[in-house]
Amino acid sequence: ARRWVDIAGFRFQPSDIAKVALVAYVARMLDRNRLILHDFRDGLQPILLYVVATCALILPADFSTSAILGVVCFLLMAIAGVSGRNLAITAGIGGVIIIGVISLGAAAPGLFPRFSTWVARATGFLGGKGGSDSTQIDFALQAIHEGGLLPQGPASGVSRNAMPVAYADMIYAFIIEEWGLILGGFGLVLLYLILFSRAIRIGTRCPRPFGSLLAIGLGLMLTLQAMVNMGVAVQLLPMTGQPLPLVSMGGTSIVVTC
């Protein structure tokens, strides 16, 4: 698995394309198997095979994207009406896979090239020394502190002079620095919640289950990714490297999100 692929001079992230493809596939299969979703082997297992395979291919190079995609697919199954028993089995399978990955990474660090990065980020989040990631979080928290409650206006922020890639992972903190916690912080959260509510409205008005699940699934993926990005900036979550949809500077991410 590779995080970036270069083809004919263009550089893109395959995982961004895989996210849309997998959510569409899961929505389609949940619609097709809606009458047998109570049967784990025939109704749910064919769906899980593709979810696990796709997330496993993404995981070595991009753990956070794999985790978010897995959670979105799980929530989509719950929305589609999968029984609590089958959801519990699915969650158990996911838990076993995560424990297996951590165990393999600890026993054979070379198996997952970014395993040391995962450990450093988790350690930094729990209060240890997380290297450059901890420094980046410190810059973000300082930017949020300097922003205060009320807007100071565009171009008033100075964190961009020190914060690494302020226009990407930590752009939420930079927005709060210039636009304040009320307008920039809570305002941006509100915009994403409105976006998700519109996706739900589209889903409830769609005459077919496939369209409903697809709209809700894609809206959920964008919103969840946004919440993870903002959670990292305010130190509620460990570093993930997830961009803020439609806000962070990006190439493949912007195109696929649109």
Short mmCIF file of C-alpha atoms in Angstrom, two decimals:
data_model
loop_
_atom_site.label_atom_id
_atom_site.label_comp_id
_atom_site.label_asym_id
_atom_site.label_seq_id
_atom_site.Cartn_x
_atom_site.Cartn_y
_atom_site.Cartn_z
CA ALA A 1 0.00 0.00 0.00
CA ARG A 2 1.25 3.47 -0.89
CA ARG A 3 -0.07 6.72 0.48
CA TRP A 4 0.62 8.65 -2.74
CA VAL A 5 0.64 7.46 -6.37
CA ASP A 6 2.23 9.31 -9.29
CA ILE A 7 0.69 8.77 -12.73
CA ALA A 8 1.59 10.87 -15.80
CA GLY A 9 2.78 13.75 -13.65
CA PHE A 10 -0.27 13.79 -11.40
CA ARG A 11 0.04 12.89 -7.71
CA PHE A 12 -3.02 11.69 -5.83
CA GLN A 13 -4.12 9.66 -2.81
CA PRO A 14 -5.93 6.43 -3.80
CA SER A 15 -7.53 6.26 -0.35
CA ASP A 16 -9.66 9.34 -1.12
CA ILE A 17 -11.15 7.59 -4.15
CA ALA A 18 -11.53 4.34 -2.20
CA LYS A 19 -13.60 6.11 0.47
CA VAL A 20 -16.31 7.14 -1.99
CA ALA A 21 -16.23 3.78 -3.78
CA LEU A 22 -16.55 1.75 -0.58
CA VAL A 23 -19.40 3.84 0.87
CA ALA A 24 -21.27 3.49 -2.46
CA TYR A 25 -20.67 -0.27 -2.49
CA VAL A 26 -21.81 -0.74 1.12
CA ALA A 27 -24.95 1.33 0.47
CA ARG A 28 -25.74 -0.74 -2.61
CA MET A 29 -25.21 -4.08 -0.86
CA LEU A 30 -27.22 -3.04 2.20
CA ASP A 31 -30.06 -2.17 -0.17
CA ARG A 32 -29.74 -5.44 -2.09
CA ASN A 33 -29.54 -7.58 1.07
CA ARG A 34 -32.03 -5.59 3.14
CA LEU A 35 -34.35 -8.60 3.56
CA ILE A 36 -31.58 -10.92 4.82
CA LEU A 37 -29.51 -8.55 6.97
CA HIS A 38 -30.53 -10.63 10.00
CA ASP A 39 -28.47 -13.49 8.53
CA PHE A 40 -24.80 -12.74 9.25
CA ARG A 41 -23.34 -15.24 6.80
CA ASP A 42 -25.46 -14.46 3.75
CA GLY A 43 -26.54 -10.89 4.43
CA LEU A 44 -23.58 -9.22 6.13
CA GLN A 45 -20.47 -11.29 5.53
CA PRO A 46 -20.15 -10.40 1.80
CA ILE A 47 -20.23 -6.70 2.74
CA LEU A 48 -17.71 -7.06 5.57
CA LEU A 49 -15.22 -8.85 3.32
CA TYR A 50 -14.90 -5.79 1.09
CA VAL A 51 -14.90 -3.35 4.02
CA VAL A 52 -12.10 -5.25 5.79
CA ALA A 53 -10.11 -5.69 2.55
CA THR A 54 -10.30 -2.00 1.61
CA CYS A 55 -9.50 -0.75 5.11
CA ALA A 56 -6.63 -3.24 5.37
CA LEU A 57 -5.08 -1.92 2.15
CA ILE A 58 -5.32 1.68 3.37
CA LEU A 59 -4.20 0.97 6.95
CA PRO A 60 -0.40 0.54 6.57
CA ALA A 61 0.01 3.99 5.01
CA ASP A 62 -2.95 5.87 6.54
CA PHE A 63 -4.34 4.49 9.80
CA SER A 64 -6.74 7.38 10.49
CA THR A 65 -8.44 7.19 7.07
CA SER A 66 -8.85 3.43 7.48
CA ALA A 67 -10.38 3.88 10.94
CA ILE A 68 -12.78 6.63 9.86
CA LEU A 69 -13.90 4.60 6.85
CA GLY A 70 -14.49 1.55 9.00
CA VAL A 71 -16.57 3.56 11.50
CA VAL A 72 -18.65 5.12 8.70
CA CYS A 73 -19.41 1.70 7.20
CA PHE A 74 -20.36 0.38 10.65
CA LEU A 75 -22.73 3.31 11.28
CA LEU A 76 -24.21 2.84 7.82
CA MET A 77 -25.00 -0.77 8.71
CA ALA A 78 -26.71 0.39 11.90
CA ILE A 79 -28.76 2.97 9.95
CA ALA A 80 -29.75 0.30 7.42
CA GLY A 81 -31.29 -1.80 10.18
CA VAL A 82 -28.69 -4.49 10.85
CA SER A 83 -29.58 -6.31 14.06
CA GLY A 84 -27.84 -5.52 17.31
CA ARG A 85 -26.40 -9.05 17.46
CA ASN A 86 -24.79 -8.75 14.05
CA LEU A 87 -23.51 -5.25 14.87
CA ALA A 88 -21.92 -6.65 18.03
CA ILE A 89 -20.24 -9.41 16.00
CA THR A 90 -18.99 -6.81 13.52
CA ALA A 91 -17.63 -4.60 16.32
CA GLY A 92 -15.92 -7.63 17.82
CA ILE A 93 -14.25 -8.45 14.51
CA GLY A 94 -13.05 -4.85 14.26
CA GLY A 95 -11.67 -4.97 17.79
CA VAL A 96 -9.78 -8.20 17.11
CA ILE A 97 -8.27 -6.71 13.94
CA ILE A 98 -7.10 -3.57 15.79
CA ILE A 99 -5.54 -5.65 18.59
CA GLY A 100 -3.88 -7.84 15.96
CA VAL A 101 -2.42 -4.85 14.14
CA ILE A 102 -1.04 -3.37 17.37
CA SER A 103 0.45 -6.73 18.38
CA LEU A 104 2.04 -7.31 14.97
CA GLY A 105 3.37 -3.75 14.88
CA ALA A 106 4.98 -4.17 18.29
CA ALA A 107 6.45 -7.60 17.44
CA ALA A 108 7.64 -6.68 13.92
CA PRO A 109 7.93 -2.87 13.53
CA GLY A 110 9.05 -3.23 9.91
CA LEU A 111 5.70 -4.74 8.98
CA PHE A 112 3.96 -1.36 9.31
CA PRO A 113 6.33 1.45 8.24
CA ARG A 114 4.31 4.11 10.08
CA PHE A 115 3.87 2.14 13.30
CA SER A 116 6.46 4.29 15.10
CA THR A 117 4.50 7.38 14.03
CA TRP A 118 1.28 5.93 15.46
CA VAL A 119 3.03 5.19 18.76
CA ALA A 120 4.60 8.66 18.92
CA ARG A 121 1.26 10.35 18.31
CA ALA A 122 -0.54 8.23 20.90
CA THR A 123 2.25 8.85 23.41
CA GLY A 124 2.19 12.59 22.76
CA PHE A 125 -1.59 12.66 23.21
CA LEU A 126 -1.36 10.78 26.52
CA GLY A 127 1.16 13.27 27.88
CA GLY A 128 4.47 11.86 26.73
CA LYS A 129 6.89 13.22 24.18
CA GLY A 130 5.33 12.98 20.76
CA GLY A 131 8.05 14.73 18.79
CA SER A 132 7.07 17.24 16.12
CA ASP A 133 3.40 16.33 16.47
CA SER A 134 3.38 17.58 20.08
CA THR A 135 5.02 20.81 18.93
CA GLN A 136 2.37 21.25 16.27
CA ILE A 137 -0.39 20.79 18.86
CA ASP A 138 1.31 23.35 21.13
CA PHE A 139 1.30 25.87 18.26
CA ALA A 140 -2.38 25.13 17.60
CA LEU A 141 -3.39 25.62 21.23
CA GLN A 142 -1.42 28.87 21.35
CA ALA A 143 -3.22 30.07 18.19
CA ILE A 144 -6.61 29.24 19.74
CA HIS A 145 -5.63 31.09 22.93
CA GLU A 146 -4.55 34.16 20.97
CA GLY A 147 -7.81 34.14 19.01
CA GLY A 148 -10.04 34.72 22.00
CA LEU A 149 -13.81 34.80 21.71
CA LEU A 150 -14.38 37.54 19.13
CA PRO A 151 -12.97 37.95 15.59
CA GLN A 152 -9.79 39.91 15.09
CA GLY A 153 -10.13 39.90 11.31
CA PRO A 154 -8.39 38.31 8.33
CA ALA A 155 -4.57 38.44 8.17
CA SER A 156 -4.41 39.16 11.92
CA GLY A 157 -3.03 35.70 12.76
CA VAL A 158 0.69 35.17 13.27
CA SER A 159 0.71 31.41 13.95
CA ARG A 160 1.33 30.70 10.27
CA ASN A 161 4.86 32.05 10.75
CA ALA A 162 5.76 29.20 13.11
CA MET A 163 3.13 26.47 12.78
CA PRO A 164 4.07 23.74 10.26
CA VAL A 165 1.54 23.53 7.37
CA ALA A 166 -0.97 25.83 9.07
CA TYR A 167 -3.08 25.63 5.89
CA ALA A 168 -3.59 21.85 6.17
CA ASP A 169 -3.97 19.77 9.35
CA MET A 170 -4.17 22.69 11.78
CA ILE A 171 -6.16 25.20 9.76
CA TYR A 172 -9.01 25.05 12.31
CA ALA A 173 -6.77 26.55 14.99
CA PHE A 174 -5.61 29.21 12.56
CA ILE A 175 -9.24 30.09 11.70
CA ILE A 176 -10.03 30.51 15.41
CA GLU A 177 -6.97 32.75 15.80
CA GLU A 178 -8.32 35.16 13.17
CA TRP A 179 -12.08 34.75 13.55
CA GLY A 180 -12.45 33.97 17.24
CA LEU A 181 -13.97 31.01 19.07
CA ILE A 182 -17.60 32.06 18.60
CA LEU A 183 -17.63 32.87 14.89
CA GLY A 184 -14.66 30.86 13.66
CA GLY A 185 -14.76 27.92 16.06
CA PHE A 186 -18.43 27.22 16.78
CA GLY A 187 -19.48 28.75 13.46
CA LEU A 188 -17.46 26.21 11.48
CA VAL A 189 -18.82 23.33 13.58
CA LEU A 190 -22.34 24.61 12.87
CA LEU A 191 -21.68 24.71 9.12
CA TYR A 192 -20.65 21.04 9.09
CA LEU A 193 -23.69 20.07 11.16
CA ILE A 194 -25.90 21.93 8.66
CA LEU A 195 -24.17 20.07 5.83
CA PHE A 196 -24.89 16.74 7.55
CA SER A 197 -28.50 17.72 8.25
CA ARG A 198 -28.94 18.45 4.54
CA ALA A 199 -27.52 15.03 3.71
CA ILE A 200 -30.03 13.46 6.09
CA ARG A 201 -32.83 15.48 4.49
CA ILE A 202 -31.80 14.27 1.03
CA GLY A 203 -31.67 10.71 2.36
CA THR A 204 -35.12 10.84 3.93
CA ARG A 205 -36.64 12.24 0.72
CA CYS A 206 -34.99 9.70 -1.59
CA PRO A 207 -37.51 7.09 -2.85
CA ARG A 208 -34.94 4.24 -2.86
CA PRO A 209 -32.96 2.84 0.09
CA PHE A 210 -29.73 2.89 -1.95
CA GLY A 211 -29.93 6.63 -2.56
CA SER A 212 -30.83 7.29 1.07
CA LEU A 213 -27.91 5.27 2.42
CA LEU A 214 -25.49 6.76 -0.11
CA ALA A 215 -26.42 10.36 0.76
CA ILE A 216 -26.29 9.76 4.50
CA GLY A 217 -23.08 7.72 4.25
CA LEU A 218 -21.17 10.35 2.26
CA GLY A 219 -22.49 13.15 4.47
CA LEU A 220 -21.49 11.18 7.55
CA MET A 221 -17.99 10.59 6.17
CA LEU A 222 -17.40 14.31 5.52
CA THR A 223 -18.79 15.36 8.88
CA LEU A 224 -16.91 12.72 10.86
CA GLN A 225 -13.64 13.62 9.13
CA ALA A 226 -14.25 17.29 9.96
CA MET A 227 -14.97 16.52 13.61
CA VAL A 228 -11.80 14.42 13.84
CA ASN A 229 -9.72 17.25 12.35
CA MET A 230 -11.20 19.82 14.73
CA GLY A 231 -10.86 17.42 17.67
CA VAL A 232 -7.15 17.11 16.96
CA ALA A 233 -6.69 20.89 16.84
CA VAL A 234 -8.20 21.33 20.32
CA GLN A 235 -6.37 18.26 21.70
CA LEU A 236 -9.43 16.08 22.17
CA LEU A 237 -7.91 13.45 19.83
CA PRO A 238 -4.37 12.37 18.93
CA MET A 239 -2.79 13.61 15.71
CA THR A 240 -4.28 12.01 12.59
CA GLY A 241 -3.21 14.08 9.59
CA GLN A 242 -6.81 14.32 8.36
CA PRO A 243 -7.57 17.48 6.34
CA LEU A 244 -10.59 19.65 7.10
CA PRO A 245 -13.00 18.92 4.19
CA LEU A 246 -13.51 21.87 1.81
CA VAL A 247 -11.30 24.08 4.01
CA SER A 248 -7.79 22.64 4.17
CA MET A 249 -5.51 23.13 1.19
CA GLY A 250 -5.38 19.94 -0.84
CA GLY A 251 -5.53 18.34 -4.26
CA THR A 252 -7.13 14.88 -4.34
CA SER A 253 -9.05 15.60 -1.15
CA ILE A 254 -10.73 18.71 -2.58
CA VAL A 255 -11.62 17.04 -5.90
CA VAL A 256 -13.03 13.87 -4.34
CA THR A 257 -14.89 15.81 -1.64
CA CYS A 258 -16.60 17.95 -4.27
#
